[in-house]
PDB file of C-alpha atoms in Angstrom:
ATOM      1  CA  MET P   1     -27.548 -15.705   0.295  1.00  0.00           C
ATOM      2  CA  LYS P   2     -29.216 -15.467   3.687  1.00  0.00           C
ATOM      3  CA  LYS P   3     -28.081 -12.927   6.238  1.00  0.00           C
ATOM      4  CA  ILE P   4     -26.956 -14.187   9.614  1.00  0.00           C
ATOM      5  CA  PRO P   5     -29.439 -12.864  12.231  1.00  0.00           C
ATOM      6  CA  GLY P   6     -26.720 -11.861  14.706  1.00  0.00           C
ATOM      7  CA  SER P   7     -24.685  -9.883  12.146  1.00  0.00           C
ATOM      8  CA  LYS P   8     -27.051  -6.878  12.207  1.00  0.00           C
ATOM      9  CA  ALA P   9     -26.948  -6.743  16.003  1.00  0.00           C
ATOM     10  CA  ARG P  10     -23.144  -7.093  15.914  1.00  0.00           C
ATOM     11  CA  SER P  11     -22.746  -4.272  13.367  1.00  0.00           C
ATOM     12  CA  ARG P  12     -25.036  -2.029  15.450  1.00  0.00           C
ATOM     13  CA  GLN P  13     -22.943  -2.812  18.506  1.00  0.00           C
ATOM     14  CA  VAL P  14     -19.733  -1.949  16.624  1.00  0.00           C
ATOM     15  CA  LEU P  15     -21.267   1.376  15.481  1.00  0.00           C
ATOM     16  CA  LEU P  16     -22.455   2.162  19.005  1.00  0.00           C
ATOM     17  CA  ARG P  17     -19.031   1.393  20.489  1.00  0.00           C
ATOM     18  CA  GLY P  18     -17.364   3.573  17.841  1.00  0.00           C
ATOM     19  CA  PHE P  19     -19.781   6.429  18.532  1.00  0.00           C
ATOM     20  CA  LEU P  20     -19.237   6.156  22.308  1.00  0.00           C
ATOM     21  CA  ARG P  21     -15.456   6.060  21.847  1.00  0.00           C
ATOM     22  CA  TRP P  22     -15.432   9.253  19.777  1.00  0.00           C
ATOM     23  CA  PHE P  23     -17.953  10.868  22.099  1.00  0.00           C
ATOM     24  CA  LEU P  24     -15.590  10.250  25.034  1.00  0.00           C
ATOM     25  CA  TYR P  25     -12.617  11.602  23.047  1.00  0.00           C
ATOM     26  CA  ALA P  26     -14.637  14.756  22.331  1.00  0.00           C
ATOM     27  CA  ALA P  27     -15.694  15.048  25.999  1.00  0.00           C
ATOM     28  CA  VAL P  28     -12.062  14.785  27.168  1.00  0.00           C
ATOM     29  CA  LEU P  29     -11.033  17.348  24.528  1.00  0.00           C
ATOM     30  CA  LEU P  30     -13.727  19.746  25.762  1.00  0.00           C
ATOM     31  CA  LEU P  31     -12.631  19.214  29.377  1.00  0.00           C
ATOM     32  CA  PHE P  32      -8.981  19.974  28.504  1.00  0.00           C
ATOM     33  CA  TYR P  33     -10.103  23.025  26.500  1.00  0.00           C
ATOM     34  CA  LEU P  34     -12.049  24.348  29.511  1.00  0.00           C
ATOM     35  CA  PHE P  35      -9.006  23.709  31.697  1.00  0.00           C
ATOM     36  CA  MET P  36      -6.862  25.744  29.270  1.00  0.00           C
ATOM     37  CA  GLY P  37      -9.330  28.614  29.474  1.00  0.00           C
ATOM     38  CA  ASN P  38      -9.552  28.485  33.287  1.00  0.00           C
ATOM     39  CA  PRO P  39      -6.299  27.027  34.678  1.00  0.00           C
ATOM     40  CA  LEU P  40      -6.317  25.826  38.294  1.00  0.00           C
ATOM     41  CA  ILE P  41      -2.942  27.467  38.911  1.00  0.00           C
ATOM     42  CA  ARG P  42      -2.896  31.056  37.683  1.00  0.00           C
ATOM     43  CA  GLY P  43      -0.456  31.560  34.827  1.00  0.00           C
ATOM     44  CA  TYR P  44       0.281  27.819  34.458  1.00  0.00           C
ATOM     45  CA  CYS P  45      -1.652  25.821  31.929  1.00  0.00           C
ATOM     46  CA  PRO P  46      -0.181  22.583  30.535  1.00  0.00           C
ATOM     47  CA  LEU P  47      -1.331  21.973  26.979  1.00  0.00           C
ATOM     48  CA  LEU P  48      -3.018  18.624  27.676  1.00  0.00           C
ATOM     49  CA  ILE P  49      -4.696  18.715  24.276  1.00  0.00           C
ATOM     50  CA  ILE P  50      -1.390  17.858  22.551  1.00  0.00           C
ATOM     51  CA  PRO P  51      -0.860  14.481  24.317  1.00  0.00           C
ATOM     52  CA  LEU P  52      -4.560  13.750  23.774  1.00  0.00           C
ATOM     53  CA  ALA P  53      -4.176  14.307  20.014  1.00  0.00           C
ATOM     54  CA  THR P  54      -1.031  12.142  19.809  1.00  0.00           C
ATOM     55  CA  ALA P  55      -2.514   9.356  21.986  1.00  0.00           C
ATOM     56  CA  VAL P  56      -5.681   9.168  19.880  1.00  0.00           C
ATOM     57  CA  ALA P  57      -3.561   9.250  16.703  1.00  0.00           C
ATOM     58  CA  MET P  58      -1.638   6.191  17.924  1.00  0.00           C
ATOM     59  CA  ARG P  59      -4.881   4.251  18.514  1.00  0.00           C
ATOM     60  CA  GLU P  60      -7.016   5.271  15.511  1.00  0.00           C
ATOM     61  CA  GLY P  61      -6.772   5.326  11.712  1.00  0.00           C
ATOM     62  CA  ASP P  62      -4.870   8.021   9.831  1.00  0.00           C
ATOM     63  CA  LEU P  63      -7.930   9.881   8.461  1.00  0.00           C
ATOM     64  CA  ALA P  64      -9.670   9.960  11.860  1.00  0.00           C
ATOM     65  CA  ALA P  65      -6.372  10.990  13.497  1.00  0.00           C
ATOM     66  CA  GLY P  66      -5.982  13.873  11.027  1.00  0.00           C
ATOM     67  CA  VAL P  67      -9.515  15.175  11.635  1.00  0.00           C
ATOM     68  CA  PHE P  68      -9.212  14.846  15.420  1.00  0.00           C
ATOM     69  CA  GLY P  69      -5.733  16.434  15.368  1.00  0.00           C
ATOM     70  CA  THR P  70      -7.099  19.400  13.413  1.00  0.00           C
ATOM     71  CA  CYS P  71      -9.922  19.837  15.966  1.00  0.00           C
ATOM     72  CA  CYS P  72      -7.383  19.661  18.797  1.00  0.00           C
ATOM     73  CA  GLY P  73      -5.184  22.262  17.088  1.00  0.00           C
ATOM     74  CA  LEU P  74      -8.148  24.607  16.585  1.00  0.00           C
ATOM     75  CA  MET P  75      -9.079  24.243  20.267  1.00  0.00           C
ATOM     76  CA  ILE P  76      -5.499  25.148  21.277  1.00  0.00           C
ATOM     77  CA  ASP P  77      -5.522  28.191  18.981  1.00  0.00           C
ATOM     78  CA  ILE P  78      -8.919  29.411  20.233  1.00  0.00           C
ATOM     79  CA  ALA P  79      -8.049  28.879  23.913  1.00  0.00           C
ATOM     80  CA  ASN P  80      -4.632  30.502  23.494  1.00  0.00           C
ATOM     81  CA  GLY P  81      -5.993  33.691  21.949  1.00  0.00           C
ATOM     82  CA  VAL P  82      -2.474  34.823  20.952  1.00  0.00           C
ATOM     83  CA  THR P  83      -1.894  32.494  18.013  1.00  0.00           C
ATOM     84  CA  VAL P  84      -3.483  32.789  14.593  1.00  0.00           C
ATOM     85  CA  VAL P  85      -6.406  30.352  14.342  1.00  0.00           C
ATOM     86  CA  GLY P  86      -5.096  27.400  12.372  1.00  0.00           C
ATOM     87  CA  PHE P  87      -1.453  27.708  13.484  1.00  0.00           C
ATOM     88  CA  SER P  88      -1.507  24.613  15.741  1.00  0.00           C
ATOM     89  CA  ALA P  89      -4.254  22.948  13.702  1.00  0.00           C
ATOM     90  CA  LEU P  90      -2.082  22.856  10.576  1.00  0.00           C
ATOM     91  CA  TRP P  91       0.819  21.244  12.422  1.00  0.00           C
ATOM     92  CA  LEU P  92      -1.388  18.620  14.128  1.00  0.00           C
ATOM     93  CA  LEU P  93      -3.152  17.935  10.804  1.00  0.00           C
ATOM     94  CA  CYS P  94       0.238  16.887   9.415  1.00  0.00           C
ATOM     95  CA  ALA P  95       1.585  15.196  12.563  1.00  0.00           C
ATOM     96  CA  CYS P  96      -1.391  13.044  13.642  1.00  0.00           C
ATOM     97  CA  PRO P  97      -1.837  10.965  10.453  1.00  0.00           C
ATOM     98  CA  ALA P  98       1.947  10.419  10.398  1.00  0.00           C
ATOM     99  CA  ILE P  99       1.806   9.220  14.030  1.00  0.00           C
ATOM    100  CA  SER P 100      -1.095   6.912  13.173  1.00  0.00           C
ATOM    101  CA  LEU P 101       0.873   5.345  10.304  1.00  0.00           C
ATOM    102  CA  LEU P 102       3.984   5.036  12.485  1.00  0.00           C
ATOM    103  CA  ALA P 103       1.974   3.267  15.194  1.00  0.00           C
ATOM    104  CA  ARG P 104       0.425   0.926  12.653  1.00  0.00           C
ATOM    105  CA  PHE P 105       3.599  -0.132  10.821  1.00  0.00           C
ATOM    106  CA  TRP P 106       6.748   0.794  12.770  1.00  0.00           C
ATOM    107  CA  VAL P 107       6.243   1.658  16.427  1.00  0.00           C
ATOM    108  CA  LYS P 108       4.691  -0.382  19.221  1.00  0.00           C
ATOM    109  CA  GLY P 109       1.711   1.250  20.895  1.00  0.00           C
ATOM    110  CA  THR P 110       3.195   1.608  24.385  1.00  0.00           C
ATOM    111  CA  PHE P 111       3.253   4.514  26.823  1.00  0.00           C
ATOM    112  CA  LEU P 112       7.025   4.858  26.280  1.00  0.00           C
ATOM    113  CA  SER P 113       6.687   5.237  22.508  1.00  0.00           C
ATOM    114  CA  HIS P 114       3.826   7.688  23.075  1.00  0.00           C
ATOM    115  CA  PHE P 115       5.975   9.670  25.508  1.00  0.00           C
ATOM    116  CA  ILE P 116       8.789   9.961  22.935  1.00  0.00           C
ATOM    117  CA  ILE P 117       6.491  10.804  19.996  1.00  0.00           C
ATOM    118  CA  ASN P 118       4.505  13.296  22.073  1.00  0.00           C
ATOM    119  CA  ALA P 119       7.744  14.950  23.284  1.00  0.00           C
ATOM    120  CA  ALA P 120       8.920  15.333  19.668  1.00  0.00           C
ATOM    121  CA  VAL P 121       5.588  16.821  18.507  1.00  0.00           C
ATOM    122  CA  THR P 122       5.482  19.138  21.520  1.00  0.00           C
ATOM    123  CA  ALA P 123       9.088  20.283  20.988  1.00  0.00           C
ATOM    124  CA  VAL P 124       8.366  21.204  17.352  1.00  0.00           C
ATOM    125  CA  MET P 125       5.189  23.068  18.357  1.00  0.00           C
ATOM    126  CA  ALA P 126       7.032  24.929  21.147  1.00  0.00           C
ATOM    127  CA  ALA P 127       9.850  25.885  18.739  1.00  0.00           C
ATOM    128  CA  MET P 128       7.361  27.168  16.123  1.00  0.00           C
ATOM    129  CA  ASP P 129       5.456  29.081  18.811  1.00  0.00           C
ATOM    130  CA  MET P 130       8.686  30.634  20.098  1.00  0.00           C
ATOM    131  CA  ILE P 131      10.080  31.584  16.679  1.00  0.00           C
ATOM    132  CA  PHE P 132       6.980  32.757  14.802  1.00  0.00           C
ATOM    133  CA  LEU P 133       4.875  34.236  17.619  1.00  0.00           C
ATOM    134  CA  HIS P 134       7.411  35.600  20.101  1.00  0.00           C
ATOM    135  CA  TRP P 135      10.993  35.894  18.848  1.00  0.00           C
ATOM    136  CA  ILE P 136      10.043  37.731  15.627  1.00  0.00           C
ATOM    137  CA  TRP P 137       8.010  40.338  17.536  1.00  0.00           C
ATOM    138  CA  GLU P 138       9.671  40.535  20.960  1.00  0.00           C
ATOM    139  CA  ARG P 139      13.337  39.767  20.135  1.00  0.00           C
ATOM    140  CA  GLY P 140      15.252  40.323  23.419  1.00  0.00           C
ATOM    141  CA  GLU P 141      12.211  39.924  25.662  1.00  0.00           C
ATOM    142  CA  SER P 142      11.236  36.620  24.042  1.00  0.00           C
ATOM    143  CA  MET P 143      13.405  34.677  26.516  1.00  0.00           C
ATOM    144  CA  ILE P 144      11.188  35.902  29.377  1.00  0.00           C
ATOM    145  CA  THR P 145       8.148  34.593  27.506  1.00  0.00           C
ATOM    146  CA  PHE P 146       9.985  31.333  26.868  1.00  0.00           C
ATOM    147  CA  THR P 147      10.772  30.694  30.550  1.00  0.00           C
ATOM    148  CA  LYS P 148       7.472  31.967  31.978  1.00  0.00           C
ATOM    149  CA  VAL P 149       4.927  30.833  29.364  1.00  0.00           C
ATOM    150  CA  ILE P 150       6.216  28.450  26.698  1.00  0.00           C
ATOM    151  CA  LEU P 151       8.370  26.143  28.835  1.00  0.00           C
ATOM    152  CA  PRO P 152       5.727  25.503  31.546  1.00  0.00           C
ATOM    153  CA  SER P 153       2.881  25.062  29.010  1.00  0.00           C
ATOM    154  CA  TYR P 154       4.654  22.762  26.587  1.00  0.00           C
ATOM    155  CA  GLY P 155       6.641  21.093  29.371  1.00  0.00           C
ATOM    156  CA  GLY P 156       3.325  20.206  31.007  1.00  0.00           C
ATOM    157  CA  ALA P 157       2.202  18.607  27.729  1.00  0.00           C
ATOM    158  CA  VAL P 158       5.214  16.271  27.931  1.00  0.00           C
ATOM    159  CA  LEU P 159       4.929  15.720  31.692  1.00  0.00           C
ATOM    160  CA  PHE P 160       1.257  14.683  31.557  1.00  0.00           C
ATOM    161  CA  SER P 161       1.602  12.520  28.442  1.00  0.00           C
ATOM    162  CA  VAL P 162       1.549   9.200  30.356  1.00  0.00           C
ATOM    163  CA  PRO P 163      -1.709   9.869  32.317  1.00  0.00           C
ATOM    164  CA  VAL P 164      -3.393  11.075  29.106  1.00  0.00           C
ATOM    165  CA  TRP P 165      -2.122   7.955  27.289  1.00  0.00           C
ATOM    166  CA  LEU P 166      -3.566   5.723  30.037  1.00  0.00           C
ATOM    167  CA  LEU P 167      -6.926   7.519  29.799  1.00  0.00           C
ATOM    168  CA  VAL P 168      -7.095   7.025  26.010  1.00  0.00           C
ATOM    169  CA  LYS P 169      -5.982   3.387  26.410  1.00  0.00           C
ATOM    170  CA  LEU P 170      -8.799   2.815  28.918  1.00  0.00           C
ATOM    171  CA  ILE P 171     -11.372   4.275  26.487  1.00  0.00           C
ATOM    172  CA  VAL P 172     -10.052   2.149  23.609  1.00  0.00           C
ATOM    173  CA  ASP P 173      -9.833  -1.068  25.659  1.00  0.00           C
ATOM    174  CA  LYS P 174     -13.408  -0.701  26.870  1.00  0.00           C
ATOM    175  CA  LEU P 175     -15.003   0.437  23.613  1.00  0.00           C
ATOM    176  CA  ARG P 176     -13.058  -1.080  20.731  1.00  0.00           C
ATOM    177  CA  PRO P 177     -14.707  -4.212  19.287  1.00  0.00           C
ATOM    178  CA  LYS P 178     -13.146  -7.426  20.636  1.00  0.00           C
ATOM    179  CA  GLU P 179     -12.553  -8.805  17.129  1.00  0.00           C
ATOM    180  CA  GLN P 180     -10.501  -5.760  16.146  1.00  0.00           C
ATOM    181  CA  ARG P 181      -8.446  -5.953  19.362  1.00  0.00           C
ATOM    182  CA  ARG P 182      -7.744  -9.653  18.743  1.00  0.00           C
ATOM    183  CA  LEU P 183      -6.583  -8.879  15.194  1.00  0.00           C
ATOM    184  CA  GLU P 184      -4.258  -6.137  16.469  1.00  0.00           C
ATOM    185  CA  GLU P 185      -2.861  -8.399  19.194  1.00  0.00           C
ATOM    186  CA  SER P 186      -2.263 -11.275  16.756  1.00  0.00           C
ATOM    187  CA  ALA P 187      -0.530  -8.897  14.310  1.00  0.00           C
ATOM    188  CA  GLN P 188       1.745  -7.629  17.108  1.00  0.00           C
ATOM    189  CA  SER P 189       2.596 -11.162  18.255  1.00  0.00           C
ATOM    190  CA  ALA P 190       3.364 -12.187  14.634  1.00  0.00           C
ATOM    191  CA  GLU P 191       5.725  -9.203  14.312  1.00  0.00           C
ATOM    192  CA  GLU P 192       7.445 -10.151  17.580  1.00  0.00           C
ATOM    193  CA  MET P 193       7.909 -13.747  16.364  1.00  0.00           C
ATOM    194  CA  GLU P 194       9.441 -12.511  13.099  1.00  0.00           C
ATOM    195  CA  ILE P 195      11.903 -10.329  15.025  1.00  0.00           C
ATOM    196  CA  ARG P 196      12.885 -13.270  17.276  1.00  0.00           C
ATOM    197  CA  GLU P 197      13.425 -15.530  14.256  1.00  0.00           C
ATOM    198  CA  LYS P 198      15.721 -12.957  12.632  1.00  0.00           C
ATOM    199  CA  GLU P 199      17.790 -12.690  15.809  1.00  0.00           C
TER     200      GLU P 199
END
């Protein structure tokens, strides 16, 4: 069986686009990590890495989402300095593949669904942070930490979820192979038609 001459060039192009896409994800992650380490407003640092992890998880496969989520969690833990390294990474390792599967089979990949999913992930992370890292050790004073540190940081992660989603969407739209995008669009339209027929 003869190989089609254009298939090699096409596969190289797909690999290059995939590499560039993940390179840009990593660059954005590094930028958000640097921002966490040196916030523009003293004492206020929204955890932009969380919406980045959830947005990428909604656009990529479950294995890739799990690996990227773990990296994001490790970056949060290292930048934070207070948490045990692996605390956020473990949670995002579990959450990101689940988000990827949800986005593939149950939830539409829109900014609204990302906002809701990101808010849920952020709320769980904020609750774990509050209980295990502050309330156990500080007790009465933990409410001060909650209002001055946890609420602004995790609240910022929810607040900035839409701009981060749009950034990830831009990267995916520009660098995902056209064939794959067409398949995803046709699958979504087929699902919509099925729903309309049932109604």
